[in-house]
Short mmCIF file of C-alpha atoms in Angstrom, two decimals:
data_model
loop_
_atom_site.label_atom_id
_atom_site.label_comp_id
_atom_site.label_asym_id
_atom_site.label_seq_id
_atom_site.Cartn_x
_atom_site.Cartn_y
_atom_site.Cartn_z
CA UNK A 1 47.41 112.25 56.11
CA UNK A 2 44.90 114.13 54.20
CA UNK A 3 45.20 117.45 56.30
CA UNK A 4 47.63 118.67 53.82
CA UNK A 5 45.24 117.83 51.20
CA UNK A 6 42.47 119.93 52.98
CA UNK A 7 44.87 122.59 54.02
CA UNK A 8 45.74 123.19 50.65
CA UNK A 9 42.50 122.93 49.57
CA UNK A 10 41.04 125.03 52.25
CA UNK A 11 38.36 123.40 53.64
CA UNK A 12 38.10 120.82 56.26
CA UNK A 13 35.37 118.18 55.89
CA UNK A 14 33.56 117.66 58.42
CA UNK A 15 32.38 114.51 56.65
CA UNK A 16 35.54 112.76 56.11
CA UNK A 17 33.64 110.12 54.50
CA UNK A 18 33.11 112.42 51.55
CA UNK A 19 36.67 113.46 51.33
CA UNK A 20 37.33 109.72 51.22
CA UNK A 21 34.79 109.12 48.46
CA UNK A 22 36.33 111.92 46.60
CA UNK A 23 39.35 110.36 46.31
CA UNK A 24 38.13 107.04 45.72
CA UNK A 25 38.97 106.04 42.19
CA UNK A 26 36.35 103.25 40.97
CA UNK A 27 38.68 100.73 40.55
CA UNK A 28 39.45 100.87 43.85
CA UNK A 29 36.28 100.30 45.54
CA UNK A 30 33.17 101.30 46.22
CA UNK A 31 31.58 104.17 46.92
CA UNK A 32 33.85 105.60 44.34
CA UNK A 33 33.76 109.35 43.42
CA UNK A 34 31.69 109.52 39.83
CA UNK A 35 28.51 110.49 41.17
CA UNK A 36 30.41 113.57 43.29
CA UNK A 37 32.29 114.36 40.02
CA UNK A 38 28.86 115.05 38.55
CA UNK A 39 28.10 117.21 40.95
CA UNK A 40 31.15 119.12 41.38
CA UNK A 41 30.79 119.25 37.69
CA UNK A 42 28.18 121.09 37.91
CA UNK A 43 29.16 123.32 40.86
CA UNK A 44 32.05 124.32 39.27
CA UNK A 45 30.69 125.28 36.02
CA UNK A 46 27.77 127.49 37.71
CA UNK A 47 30.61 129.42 39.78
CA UNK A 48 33.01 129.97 37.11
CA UNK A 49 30.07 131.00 34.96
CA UNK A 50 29.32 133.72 37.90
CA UNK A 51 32.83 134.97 38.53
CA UNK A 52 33.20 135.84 34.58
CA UNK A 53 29.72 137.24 34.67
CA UNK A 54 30.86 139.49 37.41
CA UNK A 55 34.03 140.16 36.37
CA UNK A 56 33.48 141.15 32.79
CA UNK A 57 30.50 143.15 32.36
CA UNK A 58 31.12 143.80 28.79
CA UNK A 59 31.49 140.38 27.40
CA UNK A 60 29.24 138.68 25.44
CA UNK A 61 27.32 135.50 26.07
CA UNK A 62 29.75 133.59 23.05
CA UNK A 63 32.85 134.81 25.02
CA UNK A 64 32.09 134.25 28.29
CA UNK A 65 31.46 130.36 27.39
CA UNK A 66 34.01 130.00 25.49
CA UNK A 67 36.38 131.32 28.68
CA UNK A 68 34.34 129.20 30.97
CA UNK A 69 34.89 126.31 28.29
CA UNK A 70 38.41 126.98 28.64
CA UNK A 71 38.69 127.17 32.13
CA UNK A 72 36.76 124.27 33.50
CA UNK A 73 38.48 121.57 30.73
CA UNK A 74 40.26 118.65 32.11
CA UNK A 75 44.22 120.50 31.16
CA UNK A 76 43.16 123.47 33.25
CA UNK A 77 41.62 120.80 36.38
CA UNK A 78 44.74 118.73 35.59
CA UNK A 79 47.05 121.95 36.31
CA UNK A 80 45.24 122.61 39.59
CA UNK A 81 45.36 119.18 40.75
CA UNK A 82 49.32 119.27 40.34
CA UNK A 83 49.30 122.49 42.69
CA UNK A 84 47.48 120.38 44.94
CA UNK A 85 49.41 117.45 44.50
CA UNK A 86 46.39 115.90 44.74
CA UNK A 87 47.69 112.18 43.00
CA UNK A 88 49.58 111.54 46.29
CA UNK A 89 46.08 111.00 48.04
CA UNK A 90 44.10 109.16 45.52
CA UNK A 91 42.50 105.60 46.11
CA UNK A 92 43.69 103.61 42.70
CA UNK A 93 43.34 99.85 41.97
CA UNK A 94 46.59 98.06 41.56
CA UNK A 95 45.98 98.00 38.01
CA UNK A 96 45.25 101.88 37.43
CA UNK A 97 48.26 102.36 40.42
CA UNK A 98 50.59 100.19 38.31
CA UNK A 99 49.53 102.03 34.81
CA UNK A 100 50.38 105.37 36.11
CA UNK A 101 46.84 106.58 37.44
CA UNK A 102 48.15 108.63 40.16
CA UNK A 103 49.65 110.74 36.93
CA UNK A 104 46.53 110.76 34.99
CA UNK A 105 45.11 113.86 34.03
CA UNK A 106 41.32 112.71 33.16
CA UNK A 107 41.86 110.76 36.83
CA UNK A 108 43.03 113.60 38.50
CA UNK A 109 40.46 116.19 36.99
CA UNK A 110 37.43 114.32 37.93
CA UNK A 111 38.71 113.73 41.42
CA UNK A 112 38.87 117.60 41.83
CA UNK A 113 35.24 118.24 40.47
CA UNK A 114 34.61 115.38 42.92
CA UNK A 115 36.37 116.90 45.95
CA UNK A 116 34.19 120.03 44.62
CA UNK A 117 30.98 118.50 45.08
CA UNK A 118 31.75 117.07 48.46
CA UNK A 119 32.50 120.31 49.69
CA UNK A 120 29.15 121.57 48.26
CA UNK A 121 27.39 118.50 50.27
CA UNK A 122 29.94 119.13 53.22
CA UNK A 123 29.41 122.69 53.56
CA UNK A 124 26.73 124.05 51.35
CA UNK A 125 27.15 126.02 48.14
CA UNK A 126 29.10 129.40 48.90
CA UNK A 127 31.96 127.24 50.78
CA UNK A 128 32.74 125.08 47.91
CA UNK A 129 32.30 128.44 45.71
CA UNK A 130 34.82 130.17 47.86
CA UNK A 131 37.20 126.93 47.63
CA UNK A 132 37.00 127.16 43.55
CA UNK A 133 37.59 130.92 43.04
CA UNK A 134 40.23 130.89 45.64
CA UNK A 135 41.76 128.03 43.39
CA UNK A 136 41.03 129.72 40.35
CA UNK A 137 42.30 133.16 41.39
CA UNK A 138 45.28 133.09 39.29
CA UNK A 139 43.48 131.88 36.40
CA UNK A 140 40.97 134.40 36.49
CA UNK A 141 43.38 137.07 37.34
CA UNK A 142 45.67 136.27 33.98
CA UNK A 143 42.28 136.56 31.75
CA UNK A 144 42.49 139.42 29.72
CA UNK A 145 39.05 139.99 28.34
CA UNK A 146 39.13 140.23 24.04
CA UNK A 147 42.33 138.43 24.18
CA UNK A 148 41.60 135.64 21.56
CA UNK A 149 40.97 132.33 23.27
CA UNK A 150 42.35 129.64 21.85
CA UNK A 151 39.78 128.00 19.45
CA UNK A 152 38.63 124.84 19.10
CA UNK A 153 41.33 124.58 15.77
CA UNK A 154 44.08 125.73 17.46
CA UNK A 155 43.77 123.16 20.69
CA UNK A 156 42.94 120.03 18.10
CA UNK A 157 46.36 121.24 16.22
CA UNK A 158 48.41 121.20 19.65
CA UNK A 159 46.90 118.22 21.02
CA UNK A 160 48.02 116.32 17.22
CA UNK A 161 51.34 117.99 17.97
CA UNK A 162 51.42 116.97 21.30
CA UNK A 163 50.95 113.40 20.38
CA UNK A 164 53.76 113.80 17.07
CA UNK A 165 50.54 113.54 14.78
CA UNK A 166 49.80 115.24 11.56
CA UNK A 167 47.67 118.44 10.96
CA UNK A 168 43.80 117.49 10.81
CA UNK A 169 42.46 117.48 7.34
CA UNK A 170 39.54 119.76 7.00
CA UNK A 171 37.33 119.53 3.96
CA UNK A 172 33.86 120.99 2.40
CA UNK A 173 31.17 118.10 2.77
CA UNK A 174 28.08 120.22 1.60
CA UNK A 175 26.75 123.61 1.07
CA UNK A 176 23.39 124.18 1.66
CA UNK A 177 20.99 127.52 1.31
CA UNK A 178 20.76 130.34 -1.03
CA UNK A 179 23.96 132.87 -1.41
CA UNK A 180 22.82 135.22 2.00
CA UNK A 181 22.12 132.30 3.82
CA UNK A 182 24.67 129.52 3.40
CA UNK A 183 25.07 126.39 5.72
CA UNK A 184 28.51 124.75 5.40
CA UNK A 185 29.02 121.36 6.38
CA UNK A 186 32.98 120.14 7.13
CA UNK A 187 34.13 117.30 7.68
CA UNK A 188 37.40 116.72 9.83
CA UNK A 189 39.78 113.80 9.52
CA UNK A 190 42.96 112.38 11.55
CA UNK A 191 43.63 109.68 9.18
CA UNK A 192 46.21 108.61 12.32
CA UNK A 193 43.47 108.25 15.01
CA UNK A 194 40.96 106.89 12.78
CA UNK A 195 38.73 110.17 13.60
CA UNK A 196 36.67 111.85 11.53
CA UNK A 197 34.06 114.30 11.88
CA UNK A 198 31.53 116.71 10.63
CA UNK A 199 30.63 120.48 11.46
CA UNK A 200 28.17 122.70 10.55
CA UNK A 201 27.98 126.38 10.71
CA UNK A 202 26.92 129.29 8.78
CA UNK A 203 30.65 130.05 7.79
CA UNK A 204 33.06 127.67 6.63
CA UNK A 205 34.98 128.63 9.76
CA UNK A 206 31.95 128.47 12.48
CA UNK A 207 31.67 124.55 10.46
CA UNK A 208 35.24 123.81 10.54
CA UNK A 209 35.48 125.03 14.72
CA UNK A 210 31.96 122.46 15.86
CA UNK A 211 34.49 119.56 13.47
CA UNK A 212 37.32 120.30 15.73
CA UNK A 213 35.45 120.34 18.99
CA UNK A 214 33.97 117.37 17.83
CA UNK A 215 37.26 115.73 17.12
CA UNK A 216 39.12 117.09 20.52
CA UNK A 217 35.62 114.68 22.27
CA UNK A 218 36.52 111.88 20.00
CA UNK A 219 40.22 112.15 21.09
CA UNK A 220 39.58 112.58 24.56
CA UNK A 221 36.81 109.75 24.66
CA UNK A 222 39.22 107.22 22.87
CA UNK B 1 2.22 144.06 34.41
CA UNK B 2 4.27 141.71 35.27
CA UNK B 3 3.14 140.96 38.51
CA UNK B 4 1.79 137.88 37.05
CA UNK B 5 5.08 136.55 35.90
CA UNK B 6 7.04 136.98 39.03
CA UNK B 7 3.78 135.25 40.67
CA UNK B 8 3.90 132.30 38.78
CA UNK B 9 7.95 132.10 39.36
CA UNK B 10 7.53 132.63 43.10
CA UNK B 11 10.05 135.79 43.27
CA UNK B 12 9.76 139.21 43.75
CA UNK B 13 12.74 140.67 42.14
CA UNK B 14 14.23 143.51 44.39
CA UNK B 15 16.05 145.04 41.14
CA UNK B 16 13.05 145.24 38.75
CA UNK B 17 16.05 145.87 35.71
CA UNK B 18 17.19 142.35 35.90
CA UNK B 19 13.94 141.03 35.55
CA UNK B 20 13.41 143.44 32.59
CA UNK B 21 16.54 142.47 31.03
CA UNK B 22 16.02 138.82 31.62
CA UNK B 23 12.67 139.46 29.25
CA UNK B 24 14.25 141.31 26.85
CA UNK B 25 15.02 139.19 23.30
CA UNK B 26 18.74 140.66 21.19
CA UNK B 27 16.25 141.80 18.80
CA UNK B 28 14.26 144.25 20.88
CA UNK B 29 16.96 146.48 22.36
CA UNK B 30 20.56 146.06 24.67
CA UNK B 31 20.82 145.23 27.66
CA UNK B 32 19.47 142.21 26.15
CA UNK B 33 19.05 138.71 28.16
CA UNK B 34 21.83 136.47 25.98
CA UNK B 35 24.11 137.35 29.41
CA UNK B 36 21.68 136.25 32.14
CA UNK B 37 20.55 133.38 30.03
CA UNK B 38 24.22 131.86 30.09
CA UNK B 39 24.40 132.35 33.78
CA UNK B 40 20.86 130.95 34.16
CA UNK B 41 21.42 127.82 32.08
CA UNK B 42 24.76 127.03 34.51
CA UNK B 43 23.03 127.59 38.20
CA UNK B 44 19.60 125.37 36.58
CA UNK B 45 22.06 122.80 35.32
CA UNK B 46 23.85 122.75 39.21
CA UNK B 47 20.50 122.96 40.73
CA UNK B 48 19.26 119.79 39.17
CA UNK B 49 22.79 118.42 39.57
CA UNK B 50 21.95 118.44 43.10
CA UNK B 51 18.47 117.74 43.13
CA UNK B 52 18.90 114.65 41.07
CA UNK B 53 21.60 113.56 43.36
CA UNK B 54 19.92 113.91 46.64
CA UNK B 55 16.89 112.31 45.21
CA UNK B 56 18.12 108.88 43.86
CA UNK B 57 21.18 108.03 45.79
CA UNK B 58 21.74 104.39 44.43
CA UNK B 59 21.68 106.52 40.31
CA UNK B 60 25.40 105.74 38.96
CA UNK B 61 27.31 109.03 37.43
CA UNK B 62 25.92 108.13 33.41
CA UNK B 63 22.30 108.17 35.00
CA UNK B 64 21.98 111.39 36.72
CA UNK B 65 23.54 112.91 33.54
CA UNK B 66 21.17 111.46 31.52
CA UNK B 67 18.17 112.44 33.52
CA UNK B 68 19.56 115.87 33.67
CA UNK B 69 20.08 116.41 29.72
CA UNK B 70 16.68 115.38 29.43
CA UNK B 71 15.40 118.21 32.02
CA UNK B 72 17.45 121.02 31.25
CA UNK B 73 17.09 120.81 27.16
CA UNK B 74 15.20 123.00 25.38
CA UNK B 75 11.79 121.06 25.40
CA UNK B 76 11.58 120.87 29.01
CA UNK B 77 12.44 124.42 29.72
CA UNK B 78 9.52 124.82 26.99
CA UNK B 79 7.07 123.68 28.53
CA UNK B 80 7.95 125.55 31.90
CA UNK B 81 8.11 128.73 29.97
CA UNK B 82 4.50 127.82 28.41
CA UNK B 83 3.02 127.06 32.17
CA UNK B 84 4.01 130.90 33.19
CA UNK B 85 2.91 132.21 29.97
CA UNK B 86 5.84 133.52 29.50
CA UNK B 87 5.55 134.38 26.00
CA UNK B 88 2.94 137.52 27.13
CA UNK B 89 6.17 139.32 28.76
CA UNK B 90 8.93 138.95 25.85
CA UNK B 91 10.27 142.26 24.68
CA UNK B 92 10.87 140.94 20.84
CA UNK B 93 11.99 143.24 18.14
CA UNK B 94 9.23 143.84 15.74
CA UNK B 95 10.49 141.15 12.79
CA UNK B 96 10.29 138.25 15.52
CA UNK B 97 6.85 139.57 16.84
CA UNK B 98 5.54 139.08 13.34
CA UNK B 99 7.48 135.82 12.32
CA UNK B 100 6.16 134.74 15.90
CA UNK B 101 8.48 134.57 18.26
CA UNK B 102 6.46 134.69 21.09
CA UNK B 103 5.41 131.15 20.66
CA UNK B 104 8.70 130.07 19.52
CA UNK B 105 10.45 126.86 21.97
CA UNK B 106 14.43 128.22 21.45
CA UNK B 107 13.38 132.16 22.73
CA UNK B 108 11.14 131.13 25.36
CA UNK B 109 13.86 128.67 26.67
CA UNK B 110 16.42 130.80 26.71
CA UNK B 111 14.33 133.33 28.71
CA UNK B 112 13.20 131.08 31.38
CA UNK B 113 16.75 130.48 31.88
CA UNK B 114 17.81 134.26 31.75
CA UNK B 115 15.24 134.96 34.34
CA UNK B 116 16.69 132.10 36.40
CA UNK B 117 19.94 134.00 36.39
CA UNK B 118 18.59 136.96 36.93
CA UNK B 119 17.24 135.60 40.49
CA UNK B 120 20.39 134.44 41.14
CA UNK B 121 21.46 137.88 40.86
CA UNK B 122 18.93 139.74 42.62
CA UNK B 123 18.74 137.78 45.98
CA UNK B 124 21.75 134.73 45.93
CA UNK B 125 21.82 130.74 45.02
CA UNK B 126 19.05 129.75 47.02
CA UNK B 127 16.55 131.89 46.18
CA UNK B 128 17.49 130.73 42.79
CA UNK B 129 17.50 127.28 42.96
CA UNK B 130 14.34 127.14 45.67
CA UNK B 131 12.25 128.93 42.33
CA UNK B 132 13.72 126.36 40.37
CA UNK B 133 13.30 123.00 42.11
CA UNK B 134 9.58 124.30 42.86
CA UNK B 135 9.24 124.68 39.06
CA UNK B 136 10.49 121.35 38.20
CA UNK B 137 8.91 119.77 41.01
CA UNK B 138 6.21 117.83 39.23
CA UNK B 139 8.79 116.65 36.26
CA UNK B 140 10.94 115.45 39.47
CA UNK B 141 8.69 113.90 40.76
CA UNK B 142 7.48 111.76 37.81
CA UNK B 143 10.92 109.97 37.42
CA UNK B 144 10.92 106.91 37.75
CA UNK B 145 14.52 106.28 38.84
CA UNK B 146 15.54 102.76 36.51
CA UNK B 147 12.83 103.92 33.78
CA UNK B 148 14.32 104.34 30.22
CA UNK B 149 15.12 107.40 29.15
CA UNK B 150 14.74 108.51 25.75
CA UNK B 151 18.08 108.30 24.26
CA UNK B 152 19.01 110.36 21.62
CA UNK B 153 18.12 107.59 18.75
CA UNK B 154 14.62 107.75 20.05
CA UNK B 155 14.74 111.68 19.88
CA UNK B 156 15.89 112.02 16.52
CA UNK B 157 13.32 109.65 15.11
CA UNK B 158 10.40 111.39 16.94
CA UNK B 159 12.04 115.02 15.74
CA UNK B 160 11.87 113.98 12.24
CA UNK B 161 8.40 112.33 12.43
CA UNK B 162 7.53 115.43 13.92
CA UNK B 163 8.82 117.18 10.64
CA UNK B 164 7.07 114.22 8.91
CA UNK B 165 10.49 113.27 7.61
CA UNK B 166 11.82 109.78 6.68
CA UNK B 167 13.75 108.02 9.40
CA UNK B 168 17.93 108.52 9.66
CA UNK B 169 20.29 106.12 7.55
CA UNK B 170 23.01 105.19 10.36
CA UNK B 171 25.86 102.96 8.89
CA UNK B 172 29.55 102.22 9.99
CA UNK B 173 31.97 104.16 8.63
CA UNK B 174 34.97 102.20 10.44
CA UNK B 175 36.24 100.45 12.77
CA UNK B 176 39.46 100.60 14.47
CA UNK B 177 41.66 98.35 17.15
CA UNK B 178 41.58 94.76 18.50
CA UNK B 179 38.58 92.54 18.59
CA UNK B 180 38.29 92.97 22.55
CA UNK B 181 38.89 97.01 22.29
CA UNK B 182 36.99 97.72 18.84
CA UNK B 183 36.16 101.67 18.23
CA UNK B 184 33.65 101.92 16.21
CA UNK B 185 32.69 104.84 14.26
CA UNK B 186 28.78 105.58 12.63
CA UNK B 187 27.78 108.26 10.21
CA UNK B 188 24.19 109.64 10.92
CA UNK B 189 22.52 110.71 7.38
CA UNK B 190 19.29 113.10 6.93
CA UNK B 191 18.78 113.59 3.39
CA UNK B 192 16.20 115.74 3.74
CA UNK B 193 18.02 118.08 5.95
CA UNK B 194 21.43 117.64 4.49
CA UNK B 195 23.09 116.64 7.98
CA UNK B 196 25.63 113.53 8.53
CA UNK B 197 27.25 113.65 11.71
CA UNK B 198 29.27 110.76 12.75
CA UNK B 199 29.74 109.33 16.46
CA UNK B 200 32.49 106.91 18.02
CA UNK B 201 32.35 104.42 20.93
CA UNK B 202 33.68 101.12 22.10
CA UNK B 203 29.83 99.45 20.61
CA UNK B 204 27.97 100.05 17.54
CA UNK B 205 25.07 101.24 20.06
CA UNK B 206 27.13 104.14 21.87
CA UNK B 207 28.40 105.12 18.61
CA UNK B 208 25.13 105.61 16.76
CA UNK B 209 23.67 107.22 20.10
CA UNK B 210 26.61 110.27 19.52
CA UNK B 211 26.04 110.44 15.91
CA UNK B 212 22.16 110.90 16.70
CA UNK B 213 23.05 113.34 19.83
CA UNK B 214 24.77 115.08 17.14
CA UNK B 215 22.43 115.14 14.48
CA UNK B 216 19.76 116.30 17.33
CA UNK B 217 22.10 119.13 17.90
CA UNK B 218 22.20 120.01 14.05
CA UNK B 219 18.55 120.31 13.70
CA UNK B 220 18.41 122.59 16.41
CA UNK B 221 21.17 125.08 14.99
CA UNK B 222 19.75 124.98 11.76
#
């Protein structure tokens, strides 16, 4: 039943227990898939580092992170794992089954990382690399290098949108330094969500971005 | 001349640029290493992924991240760099060399890592990750899988008794939901260093241990 899963995947395990344990939510049972999400995690963060390395010569460190950044978060995992329909194959608990897991996206991202690391203990490294740029071709393929990313700002404002939330408030906490060499300090608060937190930068808008990272953690932790 | 460097890293490199670039601070002269570092710091994170996950199969998901973050920050790859003497080789602009970036921990970590990336580059993954895991081999080797690890309340305190600096105020700035499901949140205050970062989790603990994780990475921007 989980050919179609490998076939779209392209790779078949010659372990099927770690395909199994990939799929394995933990309240299912147990050996679940967190500790291969860790390492597919990792995998898949080192290859998609590479691949923009290669691909864009001329980009610097600051932009090739924040493309990686974008491309290895949990909506971009969550998109692939559709194309795989990978929900169909999960292992949920009743409770998780009956709550929707099957449909969640921080569910269905990890157990992609996790199917990433078993291919990486499966198959060794350049087969589970060649399984995550063939899945990330089209993502890769649509970047258009110095095309602004969206920030940290921007993502926090559509992901209060999403949810029919307010705008973040974003306010000065502190200023520290002489004139040439300011620190700012922001603060961030979703009065709705109870979240508020502080950036710091050496421009109100480098402070005000590390406050809206900060917040998207807080809203994706809660 | 350095002959001794790649001797002490175990690898030749084939393509004697990367290695120069890999040595080569922003301040001395482009190519500089800011590129090789950020593919560096991904393939040492995956190595140590793996390593840490073949070594102590019975570690749950939280505790093989844990042990990671504490190998792969800045301290760690620190005292690597110091062990190859790496400092000798750095190509630093001339108002680093005299403010003395040679010895300083954030230039010679991000070098170790460039020249990690640069191996990667130069002859594939597992030429890169065998330098690696022999480099870390003795800090490996001394986990004690189970042991505490410092968490990141313990590293703030020692960071500021390093700066011989009075201890962080941490205090509850709110807390949200039912009494089984509380969110807390904790502000993190340094006077001395104007910094307050705040942190959020479902116990007072985890909370303060993201504000401090936050304050940690404050210090080391400022």
């Amino acid at each position: 039943m989980t050919n179609r899963l490998e076939q779209a995947l392209g790779h078949r395990y010659s372990d099927q227990s770690l395909l199994l344990t990939a799929l394995t939510h933990r309240s299912h049972s147990w050996p679940h898939n967190e500790r291969l999400e860790f390492l597919g995690d990792s995998i898949l963060n080192g290859v998609i580092a590479r691949q923009l390395f290669d691909c864009f010569p001329d980009l610097p460190e600051g932009d090739l992170s924040r493309l990686r950044a974008n491309l290895v978060r949990q909506e971009s995992l969550h998109q692939l794992a559709l194309s795989l329909s990978l929900g169909e194959f999960l292992r949920l608990g009743d409770g998780e089954l009956k709550s929707g897991g099957r449909q969640r996206p921080s569910i269905l991202a990890d157990a992609l990382e996790a199917l990433f690391g078993a291919i990486w203990l499966d198959a060794g490294f350049d087969a589970a690399s060649a399984v995550i740029v063939r899945l990330y071709a089209e993502k890769l393929a649509t970047i258009v290098p110095g095309q602004p990313i969206k920030d940290a700002k921007t993502r926090l404002q559509e992901a209060l949108q999403g949810r029919r939330l307010p705008l973040p408030k974003y306010s000065l906490a502190s200023t520290e330094g002489e004139a040439h060499a300011q620190q700012f300090s922001i603060s961030c608060q979703i009065d709705a969500l109870n979240i508020r937190t502080q950036g710091s930068g050496g421009s109100r808008r480098a402070a005000e971005q590390m406050a809206a990272e900060r917040a998207l953690e807080d809203i994706q932790h809660a």
